[in-house]
PDB file of C-alpha atoms in Angstrom:
ATOM      1  CA  MET A   1      -7.247 -17.568 -10.927  1.00  0.00           C
ATOM      2  CA  ALA A   2      -3.429 -18.225  -9.291  1.00  0.00           C
ATOM      3  CA  ALA A   3      -0.750 -19.413 -11.500  1.00  0.00           C
ATOM      4  CA  ASN A   4      -0.779 -23.139 -12.540  1.00  0.00           C
ATOM      5  CA  ASN A   5      -3.755 -23.991 -10.433  1.00  0.00           C
ATOM      6  CA  GLU A   6      -1.788 -23.361  -7.233  1.00  0.00           C
ATOM      7  CA  GLN A   7      -2.482 -21.589  -4.265  1.00  0.00           C
ATOM      8  CA  PRO A   8      -3.620 -18.177  -4.650  1.00  0.00           C
ATOM      9  CA  GLN A   9      -1.190 -15.465  -3.384  1.00  0.00           C
ATOM     10  CA  ALA A  10      -1.263 -12.257  -2.158  1.00  0.00           C
ATOM     11  CA  LEU A  11       1.343  -9.066  -3.640  1.00  0.00           C
ATOM     12  CA  ALA A  12       1.482  -6.287  -1.213  1.00  0.00           C
ATOM     13  CA  LEU A  13       2.688  -2.856  -2.579  1.00  0.00           C
ATOM     14  CA  VAL A  14       4.875  -0.579  -0.200  1.00  0.00           C
ATOM     15  CA  GLY A  15       6.928   2.173  -0.265  1.00  0.00           C
ATOM     16  CA  MET A  16       7.101   5.548   0.824  1.00  0.00           C
ATOM     17  CA  PRO A  17       4.616   8.352  -0.042  1.00  0.00           C
ATOM     18  CA  GLY A  18       5.129   9.194  -3.343  1.00  0.00           C
ATOM     19  CA  ALA A  19       6.759   6.956  -5.103  1.00  0.00           C
ATOM     20  CA  GLY A  20       4.317   5.226  -6.969  1.00  0.00           C
ATOM     21  CA  LYS A  21       2.460   2.110  -4.967  1.00  0.00           C
ATOM     22  CA  THR A  22      -1.083   4.198  -6.036  1.00  0.00           C
ATOM     23  CA  ILE A  23       0.159   3.767 -10.398  1.00  0.00           C
ATOM     24  CA  CYS A  24       0.801   0.488  -9.625  1.00  0.00           C
ATOM     25  CA  ALA A  25      -2.683  -0.544  -7.784  1.00  0.00           C
ATOM     26  CA  GLU A  26      -4.664   1.005 -10.451  1.00  0.00           C
ATOM     27  CA  HIS A  27      -3.027  -0.124 -13.437  1.00  0.00           C
ATOM     28  CA  LEU A  28      -3.113  -3.660 -12.115  1.00  0.00           C
ATOM     29  CA  ALA A  29      -6.773  -3.409 -11.007  1.00  0.00           C
ATOM     30  CA  GLN A  30      -7.565  -2.252 -14.752  1.00  0.00           C
ATOM     31  CA  ARG A  31      -5.912  -5.556 -15.730  1.00  0.00           C
ATOM     32  CA  GLY A  32      -8.284  -7.238 -13.447  1.00  0.00           C
ATOM     33  CA  TYR A  33      -6.370  -8.113 -10.309  1.00  0.00           C
ATOM     34  CA  TRP A  34      -8.718  -7.638  -7.203  1.00  0.00           C
ATOM     35  CA  THR A  35      -6.966  -4.894  -5.388  1.00  0.00           C
ATOM     36  CA  LEU A  36      -7.576  -3.471  -1.776  1.00  0.00           C
ATOM     37  CA  ARG A  37      -6.441  -0.185  -0.789  1.00  0.00           C
ATOM     38  CA  PHE A  38      -5.224  -0.090   3.032  1.00  0.00           C
ATOM     39  CA  GLY A  39      -5.584   3.975   3.176  1.00  0.00           C
ATOM     40  CA  ALA A  40      -9.651   3.207   1.865  1.00  0.00           C
ATOM     41  CA  LEU A  41     -10.005   2.556   5.425  1.00  0.00           C
ATOM     42  CA  VAL A  42      -9.119   5.791   6.665  1.00  0.00           C
ATOM     43  CA  VAL A  43     -10.948   7.653   4.049  1.00  0.00           C
ATOM     44  CA  ASP A  44     -14.023   5.635   5.203  1.00  0.00           C
ATOM     45  CA  GLU A  45     -13.489   6.478   8.771  1.00  0.00           C
ATOM     46  CA  VAL A  46     -12.608  10.446   7.974  1.00  0.00           C
ATOM     47  CA  ARG A  47     -16.236  10.188   5.958  1.00  0.00           C
ATOM     48  CA  ARG A  48     -18.079   8.912   8.851  1.00  0.00           C
ATOM     49  CA  ARG A  49     -16.848  11.070  11.014  1.00  0.00           C
ATOM     50  CA  GLY A  50     -18.339  13.756   8.631  1.00  0.00           C
ATOM     51  CA  TRP A  51     -14.698  15.523   8.143  1.00  0.00           C
ATOM     52  CA  ALA A  52     -13.298  16.741   5.184  1.00  0.00           C
ATOM     53  CA  VAL A  53     -10.697  14.274   3.432  1.00  0.00           C
ATOM     54  CA  LYS A  54      -7.622  15.988   3.709  1.00  0.00           C
ATOM     55  CA  PRO A  55      -4.202  14.912   4.781  1.00  0.00           C
ATOM     56  CA  GLU A  56      -4.100  16.006   8.539  1.00  0.00           C
ATOM     57  CA  ASN A  57      -8.024  14.438   9.203  1.00  0.00           C
ATOM     58  CA  GLU A  58      -6.349  11.353   7.527  1.00  0.00           C
ATOM     59  CA  ARG A  59      -3.327  11.389   9.762  1.00  0.00           C
ATOM     60  CA  ILE A  60      -6.020  11.547  13.112  1.00  0.00           C
ATOM     61  CA  ALA A  61      -8.023   8.766  12.148  1.00  0.00           C
ATOM     62  CA  ARG A  62      -5.172   6.312  11.030  1.00  0.00           C
ATOM     63  CA  GLU A  63      -3.545   7.031  14.142  1.00  0.00           C
ATOM     64  CA  GLU A  64      -6.602   6.634  16.028  1.00  0.00           C
ATOM     65  CA  LEU A  65      -7.442   3.367  14.475  1.00  0.00           C
ATOM     66  CA  ARG A  66      -3.744   2.059  15.385  1.00  0.00           C
ATOM     67  CA  ASP A  67      -4.300   3.182  18.834  1.00  0.00           C
ATOM     68  CA  ARG A  68      -7.608   1.214  18.798  1.00  0.00           C
ATOM     69  CA  HIS A  69      -7.204  -1.994  17.144  1.00  0.00           C
ATOM     70  CA  GLY A  70      -2.965  -2.050  17.526  1.00  0.00           C
ATOM     71  CA  MET A  71      -0.228  -1.333  14.596  1.00  0.00           C
ATOM     72  CA  ALA A  72      -1.788  -4.093  12.629  1.00  0.00           C
ATOM     73  CA  ALA A  73      -5.232  -1.663  12.176  1.00  0.00           C
ATOM     74  CA  MET A  74      -5.563  -2.198   8.556  1.00  0.00           C
ATOM     75  CA  ALA A  75      -4.406  -5.577   8.306  1.00  0.00           C
ATOM     76  CA  ALA A  76      -6.791  -6.963  10.723  1.00  0.00           C
ATOM     77  CA  LEU A  77      -9.747  -4.851   9.633  1.00  0.00           C
ATOM     78  CA  SER A  78      -9.363  -5.858   6.138  1.00  0.00           C
ATOM     79  CA  LEU A  79      -8.307  -9.881   6.859  1.00  0.00           C
ATOM     80  CA  PRO A  80     -11.976 -11.311   6.126  1.00  0.00           C
ATOM     81  CA  ARG A  81     -12.113  -9.316   2.616  1.00  0.00           C
ATOM     82  CA  LEU A  82      -8.844 -10.352   1.437  1.00  0.00           C
ATOM     83  CA  GLN A  83      -9.228 -13.798   2.955  1.00  0.00           C
ATOM     84  CA  ALA A  84     -12.609 -14.160   1.054  1.00  0.00           C
ATOM     85  CA  ALA A  85     -11.091 -13.270  -2.245  1.00  0.00           C
ATOM     86  CA  LEU A  86      -7.961 -15.899  -1.688  1.00  0.00           C
ATOM     87  CA  ALA A  87     -11.146 -18.198  -1.371  1.00  0.00           C
ATOM     88  CA  GLU A  88     -12.442 -17.543  -4.806  1.00  0.00           C
ATOM     89  CA  GLY A  89      -8.686 -18.577  -5.931  1.00  0.00           C
ATOM     90  CA  ARG A  90      -7.874 -15.507  -6.948  1.00  0.00           C
ATOM     91  CA  ASN A  91      -4.199 -13.472  -6.671  1.00  0.00           C
ATOM     92  CA  LEU A  92      -4.753 -10.258  -4.872  1.00  0.00           C
ATOM     93  CA  VAL A  93      -2.960  -7.076  -4.802  1.00  0.00           C
ATOM     94  CA  ILE A  94      -2.719  -5.228  -1.124  1.00  0.00           C
ATOM     95  CA  ASP A  95      -2.235  -1.168  -2.017  1.00  0.00           C
ATOM     96  CA  GLY A  96      -0.049   0.397   0.312  1.00  0.00           C
ATOM     97  CA  LEU A  97       0.524  -2.070   3.448  1.00  0.00           C
ATOM     98  CA  TYR A  98       2.602   0.596   5.970  1.00  0.00           C
ATOM     99  CA  SER A  99       3.246  -1.392   9.445  1.00  0.00           C
ATOM    100  CA  PHE A 100       5.601  -4.116  10.329  1.00  0.00           C
ATOM    101  CA  SER A 101       2.819  -5.493  12.138  1.00  0.00           C
ATOM    102  CA  GLU A 102       0.515  -5.733   9.335  1.00  0.00           C
ATOM    103  CA  TYR A 103       3.201  -7.579   7.621  1.00  0.00           C
ATOM    104  CA  GLN A 104       3.468  -9.910  10.146  1.00  0.00           C
ATOM    105  CA  LEU A 105      -0.258 -10.428  10.970  1.00  0.00           C
ATOM    106  CA  LEU A 106      -0.797 -11.143   7.477  1.00  0.00           C
ATOM    107  CA  ARG A 107       2.003 -13.444   7.153  1.00  0.00           C
ATOM    108  CA  GLU A 108       0.697 -15.347  10.253  1.00  0.00           C
ATOM    109  CA  GLU A 109      -2.868 -15.342   8.971  1.00  0.00           C
ATOM    110  CA  LEU A 110      -3.934 -14.335   5.749  1.00  0.00           C
ATOM    111  CA  GLY A 111      -3.458 -18.169   4.663  1.00  0.00           C
ATOM    112  CA  ALA A 112      -1.532 -17.904   1.821  1.00  0.00           C
ATOM    113  CA  PRO A 113       1.879 -16.428   0.396  1.00  0.00           C
ATOM    114  CA  LEU A 114       2.428 -12.938   0.891  1.00  0.00           C
ATOM    115  CA  LEU A 115       5.014 -10.880  -1.433  1.00  0.00           C
ATOM    116  CA  LEU A 116       6.118  -7.737  -0.667  1.00  0.00           C
ATOM    117  CA  LEU A 117       6.727  -5.052  -3.534  1.00  0.00           C
ATOM    118  CA  ALA A 118       8.428  -1.964  -2.726  1.00  0.00           C
ATOM    119  CA  ILE A 119       8.097   1.064  -5.194  1.00  0.00           C
ATOM    120  CA  VAL A 120      11.012   3.297  -4.169  1.00  0.00           C
ATOM    121  CA  ALA A 121      11.808   6.695  -5.737  1.00  0.00           C
ATOM    122  CA  PRO A 122      14.315   9.547  -5.060  1.00  0.00           C
ATOM    123  CA  ARG A 123      12.727  11.468  -2.187  1.00  0.00           C
ATOM    124  CA  HIS A 124      13.238  14.736  -4.380  1.00  0.00           C
ATOM    125  CA  LEU A 125      11.265  12.829  -6.855  1.00  0.00           C
ATOM    126  CA  ARG A 126       8.604  11.902  -4.389  1.00  0.00           C
ATOM    127  CA  TYR A 127       8.351  15.341  -2.982  1.00  0.00           C
ATOM    128  CA  ARG A 128       8.023  16.909  -6.664  1.00  0.00           C
ATOM    129  CA  ARG A 129       5.374  14.282  -7.294  1.00  0.00           C
ATOM    130  CA  LEU A 130       3.287  14.978  -3.979  1.00  0.00           C
ATOM    131  CA  ALA A 131       3.356  18.359  -4.551  1.00  0.00           C
ATOM    132  CA  SER A 132       1.771  18.405  -8.100  1.00  0.00           C
ATOM    133  CA  ARG A 133      -0.698  15.400  -7.870  1.00  0.00           C
ATOM    134  CA  PRO A 134      -4.304  17.011  -8.395  1.00  0.00           C
ATOM    135  CA  ILE A 135      -5.671  15.299  -5.113  1.00  0.00           C
ATOM    136  CA  ARG A 136      -4.562  15.870  -1.864  1.00  0.00           C
ATOM    137  CA  PRO A 137      -1.123  17.543  -2.971  1.00  0.00           C
ATOM    138  CA  LEU A 138       1.710  18.263  -0.074  1.00  0.00           C
ATOM    139  CA  SER A 139       4.457  21.159   0.170  1.00  0.00           C
ATOM    140  CA  GLY A 140       7.868  19.501   0.532  1.00  0.00           C
ATOM    141  CA  GLU A 141       7.823  20.485   4.183  1.00  0.00           C
ATOM    142  CA  VAL A 142       4.618  18.437   4.807  1.00  0.00           C
ATOM    143  CA  ALA A 143       5.790  15.774   3.016  1.00  0.00           C
ATOM    144  CA  LEU A 144       9.187  15.635   5.128  1.00  0.00           C
ATOM    145  CA  GLN A 145       6.812  15.235   8.130  1.00  0.00           C
ATOM    146  CA  ARG A 146       4.824  12.753   6.886  1.00  0.00           C
ATOM    147  CA  ASP A 147       7.768  10.734   5.873  1.00  0.00           C
ATOM    148  CA  THR A 148       9.299  11.277   9.458  1.00  0.00           C
ATOM    149  CA  ARG A 149       5.636  10.427  10.892  1.00  0.00           C
ATOM    150  CA  GLU A 150       5.126   7.149   9.048  1.00  0.00           C
ATOM    151  CA  ILE A 151       8.873   5.542   9.388  1.00  0.00           C
ATOM    152  CA  GLU A 152       9.010   6.650  13.343  1.00  0.00           C
ATOM    153  CA  ARG A 153       5.318   5.949  14.529  1.00  0.00           C
ATOM    154  CA  LEU A 154       3.671   3.755  11.386  1.00  0.00           C
ATOM    155  CA  GLU A 155       6.845   1.180  11.301  1.00  0.00           C
ATOM    156  CA  LYS A 156       6.485   2.137   7.742  1.00  0.00           C
ATOM    157  CA  GLY A 157      10.546   0.922   7.147  1.00  0.00           C
ATOM    158  CA  GLY A 158      10.237  -2.797   8.156  1.00  0.00           C
ATOM    159  CA  PRO A 159       7.912  -3.829   4.954  1.00  0.00           C
ATOM    160  CA  ILE A 160      10.131  -1.877   2.843  1.00  0.00           C
ATOM    161  CA  ALA A 161      13.390  -3.373   4.121  1.00  0.00           C
ATOM    162  CA  MET A 162      11.895  -6.975   3.817  1.00  0.00           C
ATOM    163  CA  ALA A 163      10.500  -6.739   0.479  1.00  0.00           C
ATOM    164  CA  ASP A 164      11.218  -9.684  -1.853  1.00  0.00           C
ATOM    165  CA  TYR A 165      11.304  -7.535  -4.632  1.00  0.00           C
ATOM    166  CA  THR A 166      12.024  -3.894  -5.420  1.00  0.00           C
ATOM    167  CA  LEU A 167      11.373  -1.214  -8.239  1.00  0.00           C
ATOM    168  CA  LEU A 168      12.818   1.904  -9.093  1.00  0.00           C
ATOM    169  CA  ASN A 169      10.767   4.660 -10.009  1.00  0.00           C
ATOM    170  CA  ALA A 170      12.891   7.174 -11.530  1.00  0.00           C
ATOM    171  CA  GLY A 171      11.431   7.750 -14.606  1.00  0.00           C
ATOM    172  CA  THR A 172       7.952   7.960 -16.332  1.00  0.00           C
ATOM    173  CA  PRO A 173       5.215   6.136 -15.080  1.00  0.00           C
ATOM    174  CA  ALA A 174       4.764   4.256 -18.209  1.00  0.00           C
ATOM    175  CA  ARG A 175       8.643   2.624 -17.518  1.00  0.00           C
ATOM    176  CA  LEU A 176       7.316   1.794 -13.715  1.00  0.00           C
ATOM    177  CA  LEU A 177       4.299  -0.003 -14.916  1.00  0.00           C
ATOM    178  CA  ALA A 178       6.537  -2.194 -17.301  1.00  0.00           C
ATOM    179  CA  GLN A 179       8.696  -3.218 -14.890  1.00  0.00           C
ATOM    180  CA  LEU A 180       5.639  -4.179 -12.869  1.00  0.00           C
ATOM    181  CA  ASP A 181       4.399  -6.027 -15.903  1.00  0.00           C
ATOM    182  CA  GLU A 182       7.618  -7.626 -16.643  1.00  0.00           C
ATOM    183  CA  LEU A 183       8.204  -8.639 -12.720  1.00  0.00           C
ATOM    184  CA  LEU A 184       4.427 -10.425 -13.047  1.00  0.00           C
ATOM    185  CA  ARG A 185       5.089 -12.365 -16.130  1.00  0.00           C
ATOM    186  CA  GLU A 186       8.360 -13.566 -14.504  1.00  0.00           C
ATOM    187  CA  LEU A 187       6.322 -14.934 -11.135  1.00  0.00           C
ATOM    188  CA  ASP A 188       3.711 -16.212 -13.021  1.00  0.00           C
ATOM    189  CA  PHE A 189       1.274 -13.770 -10.935  1.00  0.00           C
ATOM    190  CA  LEU A 190      -1.891 -13.873 -12.790  1.00  0.00           C
ATOM    191  CA  PRO A 191      -5.429 -11.692 -11.855  1.00  0.00           C
TER     192      PRO A 191
END
């Protein structure tokens, strides 16, 4: 339930690839938070088309969804599920809000307060993490191309710049999660 019987809230995790959003979202899901990953819509679309789940196919599907539904596509397509979770009185976590348009749509139509939490990390660390991750690893060159595309085409910088809170992920995953837990205690943001 929401803290102190108040209206439930949404916490959207924003940041560049490799910053640590997924680690945070998985941690929160394990702690009982209702969590929705916007990127799962893209993976579902790739699978629906019968394509292999890989970065290039995800990019194509993501861009086509946005061409079809606008820059707020992921938020618009997810809005009914998010509102249903809020109607149950649950605080929720959105993993991977990308575009400024998504942020604006949710602020206007979600029906609950929306907090943005930016997870940031130095680029060289992000690229090292992306290269060594077990699922969908990216080379430094591909990571740079993806960063550029996400900033130029997906409006990704806006939500990061508008963040209500920022966590620096320049150390261990345990350190990042300790910072996250401390922030949620301070905000009284309960599952």
